[in-house]
Each structure stands twice: as structure tokens, then as C-alpha cells.
Amino acid sequence: MPKVLLILSHPNYKDSFANKIIVDKIKTLIPEIEIDHIDEAYPDEKIDVKAEQEKLLRNDYIIFQFPMYWHTRPYLLSKWLETVYLPGFAYGENGSKLKNKKVIVSMTMENPSSFHTDDISLDYIVSPFKATCKFTEQNFIGYVLTDGLSMNIKNMPELMKEKTAELEKHAEKLSQLVSK
């Protein structure tokens, strides 16, 4: 089984519904997965670059797990990428250390998929990850999205039941992408 690192970025994980289900399920599907909850590890936003780079180096797959905020990734994940993907490590002279790593983006969002049209497609939303992969010689494997998650889902038992099943399938899709 390949080595898998899940970079979890969720500024309010303790109250999460969706991301907790995905992370809990993926841990049962890939028991040896390494979970790196960056919001928990770096509440002061002082990222340990060397430690994060070592995590990347020892894994074959990198899954970025996060809830969408304003149709993009959370702030700390952006900062993490800017801080960890440095020249000489991720790109530039002697910077091919991430070459051939496999990247998967795993997202949750409140909007229903019908919100996304040709001008605001999901491919457009994940394009920064695709561009980063190309620039750093990583392989973008794909993305998995569960949408239509209400902020008040905990007060909606039928929707909770429906979305719980979808979120578990979400984790199964991630596991399948890793096993390809």
C-alpha cells in the first residue's frame, strides 16, 4: 500500500460535520494514513517548514482535505503551501523533491453543485492545485467533492443521514484514487 499524507485544513474542525466523517472513514479505509491537521498544529500560524517537508517526502500521495470558504481553500492552507513549497525544495534549482508525488483534492461545500456553471466550474476552482502540481512536477490525480451541506445540518436529521452516506462514499472514492 502506498504511503498517504492527508493535509487537513479546517479552522473550526471541532464543530465540523462533514470533514470529521470523511477523516474518520478514511482512517478505517487506510489505517496507516498520516493525518496532518495544520490548524491544530499551527494555531499561531508559525509553520515548521522542515517538519512539513519531511512529511511530504515520506509519503507517495498527498490529499488536501478542506471545506471550501468563498470558493477557495482556507487561509492557513494557502499560507502552508506558500511556506512549505519553497524554491530548492518544491521547484527551482535542485527543487524537484516532490516530483511524481500524487495529489488529490478533497473538498466539502455548502453550495449545491447546481451553483457551478461553465464560468464557475469545479475545474476552475481546483485549477490552482493543478497549476501547482504542474509547476512542482507532481501528478494531479483528481478531486472529490461533497456539496449541498447546510450550516444547520445538525438540526436536520434526514439531511444528516443522507449526507453521512454521501460523505462515507466520498472517503471511499479517496481510497480508490489512492489504490489506482
mmCIF file of C-alpha atoms in Angstrom:
data_model
loop_
_atom_site.group_PDB
_atom_site.id
_atom_site.type_symbol
_atom_site.label_atom_id
_atom_site.label_comp_id
_atom_site.label_asym_id
_atom_site.label_seq_id
_atom_site.Cartn_x
_atom_site.Cartn_y
_atom_site.Cartn_z
ATOM 1 C CA MET A 1 0.000 0.000 0.000
ATOM 2 C CA PRO A 2 1.371 3.440 -0.869
ATOM 3 C CA LYS A 3 2.113 5.919 1.898
ATOM 4 C CA VAL A 4 -0.565 8.595 2.205
ATOM 5 C CA LEU A 5 -0.495 12.013 3.859
ATOM 6 C CA LEU A 6 -3.767 13.851 4.428
ATOM 7 C CA ILE A 7 -3.258 17.582 4.971
ATOM 8 C CA LEU A 8 -6.361 18.679 6.881
ATOM 9 C CA SER A 9 -7.172 22.371 6.937
ATOM 10 C CA HIS A 10 -10.316 23.275 8.825
ATOM 11 C CA PRO A 11 -10.374 26.335 11.078
ATOM 12 C CA ASN A 12 -13.367 25.003 13.037
ATOM 13 C CA TYR A 13 -12.844 21.258 12.943
ATOM 14 C CA LYS A 14 -14.251 20.607 16.416
ATOM 15 C CA ASP A 15 -17.683 21.675 15.128
ATOM 16 C CA SER A 16 -17.308 20.056 11.718
ATOM 17 C CA PHE A 17 -19.873 17.581 10.490
ATOM 18 C CA ALA A 18 -18.651 16.717 7.010
ATOM 19 C CA ASN A 19 -14.866 16.787 7.304
ATOM 20 C CA LYS A 20 -14.925 14.718 10.509
ATOM 21 C CA ILE A 21 -16.916 11.980 8.789
ATOM 22 C CA ILE A 22 -14.513 11.920 5.834
ATOM 23 C CA VAL A 23 -11.412 11.836 8.038
ATOM 24 C CA ASP A 24 -12.841 9.174 10.373
ATOM 25 C CA LYS A 25 -13.875 6.974 7.443
ATOM 26 C CA ILE A 26 -10.581 7.347 5.552
ATOM 27 C CA LYS A 27 -8.733 6.270 8.715
ATOM 28 C CA THR A 28 -10.675 2.986 8.651
ATOM 29 C CA LEU A 29 -10.037 2.503 4.923
ATOM 30 C CA ILE A 30 -6.334 3.422 5.063
ATOM 31 C CA PRO A 31 -5.318 2.715 8.678
ATOM 32 C CA GLU A 32 -1.683 3.765 8.126
ATOM 33 C CA ILE A 33 -2.645 7.182 6.704
ATOM 34 C CA GLU A 34 -0.773 10.109 8.217
ATOM 35 C CA ILE A 35 -3.135 12.943 9.214
ATOM 36 C CA ASP A 36 -1.627 16.430 9.439
ATOM 37 C CA HIS A 37 -4.213 18.821 10.884
ATOM 38 C CA ILE A 38 -2.420 22.074 10.223
ATOM 39 C CA ASP A 39 -4.923 24.330 12.032
ATOM 40 C CA GLU A 40 -4.435 22.284 15.184
ATOM 41 C CA ALA A 41 -0.654 22.028 14.757
ATOM 42 C CA TYR A 42 -0.159 25.721 13.996
ATOM 43 C CA PRO A 43 -2.760 27.856 15.797
ATOM 44 C CA ASP A 44 -0.154 30.640 15.841
ATOM 45 C CA GLU A 45 0.407 30.160 12.062
ATOM 46 C CA LYS A 46 4.141 29.575 12.649
ATOM 47 C CA ILE A 47 4.618 26.602 10.369
ATOM 48 C CA ASP A 48 7.535 24.229 10.962
ATOM 49 C CA VAL A 49 8.740 24.104 7.367
ATOM 50 C CA LYS A 50 11.290 21.324 7.841
ATOM 51 C CA ALA A 51 8.794 19.053 9.649
ATOM 52 C CA GLU A 52 6.151 19.630 6.967
ATOM 53 C CA GLN A 53 8.616 18.996 4.148
ATOM 54 C CA GLU A 54 9.701 15.738 5.824
ATOM 55 C CA LYS A 55 6.056 14.595 5.925
ATOM 56 C CA LEU A 56 5.750 15.280 2.209
ATOM 57 C CA LEU A 57 8.954 13.403 1.433
ATOM 58 C CA ARG A 58 7.982 10.227 3.280
ATOM 59 C CA ASN A 59 4.612 9.872 1.513
ATOM 60 C CA ASP A 60 3.607 8.908 -2.031
ATOM 61 C CA TYR A 61 0.155 10.524 -2.038
ATOM 62 C CA ILE A 62 -0.886 13.908 -0.688
ATOM 63 C CA ILE A 63 -4.579 14.508 -0.037
ATOM 64 C CA PHE A 64 -5.615 18.094 0.674
ATOM 65 C CA GLN A 65 -8.810 17.919 2.784
ATOM 66 C CA PHE A 66 -10.760 21.099 3.484
ATOM 67 C CA PRO A 67 -14.112 22.861 3.471
ATOM 68 C CA MET A 68 -14.477 25.485 0.768
ATOM 69 C CA TYR A 69 -14.551 29.075 2.013
ATOM 70 C CA TRP A 70 -15.707 31.616 -0.552
ATOM 71 C CA HIS A 71 -14.964 29.092 -3.312
ATOM 72 C CA THR A 72 -11.352 28.632 -2.362
ATOM 73 C CA ARG A 73 -9.210 26.840 0.186
ATOM 74 C CA PRO A 74 -8.939 28.067 3.796
ATOM 75 C CA TYR A 75 -6.397 30.767 4.557
ATOM 76 C CA LEU A 76 -3.998 28.563 6.541
ATOM 77 C CA LEU A 77 -3.796 26.026 3.725
ATOM 78 C CA SER A 78 -2.776 28.800 1.333
ATOM 79 C CA LYS A 79 -0.187 30.010 3.820
ATOM 80 C CA TRP A 80 1.026 26.420 4.348
ATOM 81 C CA LEU A 81 1.561 25.965 0.593
ATOM 82 C CA GLU A 82 3.378 29.289 0.288
ATOM 83 C CA THR A 83 5.572 28.472 3.305
ATOM 84 C CA VAL A 84 6.346 24.802 2.628
ATOM 85 C CA TYR A 85 6.576 24.662 -1.182
ATOM 86 C CA LEU A 86 9.834 26.597 -1.308
ATOM 87 C CA PRO A 87 12.353 27.046 -4.118
ATOM 88 C CA GLY A 88 15.097 24.460 -3.800
ATOM 89 C CA PHE A 89 12.556 22.034 -2.368
ATOM 90 C CA ALA A 90 9.396 22.072 -4.486
ATOM 91 C CA TYR A 91 10.716 23.867 -7.576
ATOM 92 C CA GLY A 92 13.666 25.745 -8.999
ATOM 93 C CA GLU A 93 17.300 24.704 -8.891
ATOM 94 C CA ASN A 94 17.568 21.372 -7.018
ATOM 95 C CA GLY A 95 13.856 21.730 -6.269
ATOM 96 C CA SER A 96 12.301 18.580 -7.616
ATOM 97 C CA LYS A 97 11.771 16.814 -4.303
ATOM 98 C CA LEU A 98 8.019 16.498 -4.886
ATOM 99 C CA LYS A 99 8.418 15.127 -8.403
ATOM 100 C CA ASN A 100 5.944 12.324 -9.132
ATOM 101 C CA LYS A 101 4.088 12.709 -5.824
ATOM 102 C CA LYS A 102 0.388 12.133 -6.407
ATOM 103 C CA VAL A 103 -2.052 14.854 -5.311
ATOM 104 C CA ILE A 104 -5.774 14.546 -4.597
ATOM 105 C CA VAL A 105 -8.007 17.436 -3.543
ATOM 106 C CA SER A 106 -10.888 16.579 -1.216
ATOM 107 C CA MET A 107 -13.437 19.325 -0.594
ATOM 108 C CA THR A 108 -16.737 19.939 1.096
ATOM 109 C CA MET A 109 -19.007 22.906 0.485
ATOM 110 C CA GLU A 110 -22.383 24.298 1.379
ATOM 111 C CA ASN A 111 -23.484 25.277 -2.135
ATOM 112 C CA PRO A 112 -25.244 22.657 -4.231
ATOM 113 C CA SER A 113 -23.439 21.520 -7.377
ATOM 114 C CA SER A 114 -26.128 23.256 -9.466
ATOM 115 C CA PHE A 115 -24.477 26.536 -8.413
ATOM 116 C CA HIS A 116 -21.482 25.682 -10.581
ATOM 117 C CA THR A 117 -21.778 26.670 -14.203
ATOM 118 C CA ASP A 118 -19.329 26.923 -17.076
ATOM 119 C CA ASP A 119 -17.907 30.204 -15.774
ATOM 120 C CA ILE A 120 -17.577 28.960 -12.172
ATOM 121 C CA SER A 121 -16.832 25.287 -12.705
ATOM 122 C CA LEU A 122 -15.253 22.961 -10.197
ATOM 123 C CA ASP A 123 -12.350 22.531 -12.603
ATOM 124 C CA TYR A 124 -11.815 26.278 -12.361
ATOM 125 C CA ILE A 125 -11.887 26.092 -8.556
ATOM 126 C CA VAL A 126 -9.239 23.337 -8.421
ATOM 127 C CA SER A 127 -7.087 24.912 -11.129
ATOM 128 C CA PRO A 128 -4.621 26.431 -8.600
ATOM 129 C CA PHE A 129 -3.887 22.914 -7.335
ATOM 130 C CA LYS A 130 -3.459 21.663 -10.902
ATOM 131 C CA ALA A 131 -1.088 24.532 -11.704
ATOM 132 C CA THR A 132 0.904 23.933 -8.514
ATOM 133 C CA CYS A 133 1.228 20.255 -9.394
ATOM 134 C CA LYS A 134 2.426 21.056 -12.886
ATOM 135 C CA PHE A 135 4.935 23.623 -11.615
ATOM 136 C CA THR A 136 6.297 21.225 -8.962
ATOM 137 C CA GLU A 137 6.196 18.126 -11.207
ATOM 138 C CA GLN A 138 3.578 16.380 -9.069
ATOM 139 C CA ASN A 139 0.751 14.339 -10.569
ATOM 140 C CA PHE A 140 -2.724 15.773 -10.039
ATOM 141 C CA ILE A 141 -4.891 12.646 -9.694
ATOM 142 C CA GLY A 142 -8.232 14.409 -9.259
ATOM 143 C CA TYR A 143 -10.668 15.778 -6.757
ATOM 144 C CA VAL A 144 -13.628 14.594 -4.722
ATOM 145 C CA LEU A 145 -16.388 16.966 -3.637
ATOM 146 C CA THR A 146 -19.407 16.624 -1.411
ATOM 147 C CA ASP A 147 -21.685 19.632 -1.682
ATOM 148 C CA GLY A 148 -25.094 20.780 -0.526
ATOM 149 C CA LEU A 149 -24.051 20.744 3.128
ATOM 150 C CA SER A 150 -26.186 23.099 5.186
ATOM 151 C CA MET A 151 -24.555 25.008 8.034
ATOM 152 C CA ASN A 152 -27.562 23.886 10.125
ATOM 153 C CA ILE A 153 -27.302 20.224 9.162
ATOM 154 C CA LYS A 154 -27.131 19.074 12.781
ATOM 155 C CA ASN A 155 -30.739 20.286 13.146
ATOM 156 C CA MET A 156 -31.892 18.370 10.051
ATOM 157 C CA PRO A 157 -31.878 14.623 10.818
ATOM 158 C CA GLU A 158 -32.968 13.439 7.370
ATOM 159 C CA LEU A 159 -30.358 15.544 5.586
ATOM 160 C CA MET A 160 -27.734 14.407 8.122
ATOM 161 C CA LYS A 161 -28.490 10.779 7.338
ATOM 162 C CA GLU A 162 -28.356 11.380 3.577
ATOM 163 C CA LYS A 163 -25.150 13.413 3.733
ATOM 164 C CA THR A 164 -23.452 10.981 6.128
ATOM 165 C CA ALA A 165 -23.824 8.258 3.497
ATOM 166 C CA GLU A 166 -22.507 10.622 0.791
ATOM 167 C CA LEU A 167 -19.534 11.610 2.942
ATOM 168 C CA GLU A 168 -18.617 7.995 3.620
ATOM 169 C CA LYS A 169 -18.731 7.374 -0.149
ATOM 170 C CA HIS A 170 -16.535 10.463 -0.538
ATOM 171 C CA ALA A 171 -13.899 8.803 1.675
ATOM 172 C CA GLU A 172 -14.264 5.557 -0.285
ATOM 173 C CA LYS A 173 -13.591 7.456 -3.531
ATOM 174 C CA LEU A 174 -10.427 8.897 -1.986
ATOM 175 C CA SER A 175 -9.313 5.412 -1.004
ATOM 176 C CA GLN A 176 -9.982 4.174 -4.546
ATOM 177 C CA LEU A 177 -7.934 7.018 -6.036
ATOM 178 C CA VAL A 178 -5.040 6.063 -3.787
ATOM 179 C CA SER A 179 -5.198 2.404 -4.755
ATOM 180 C CA LYS A 180 -5.003 3.121 -8.515
#
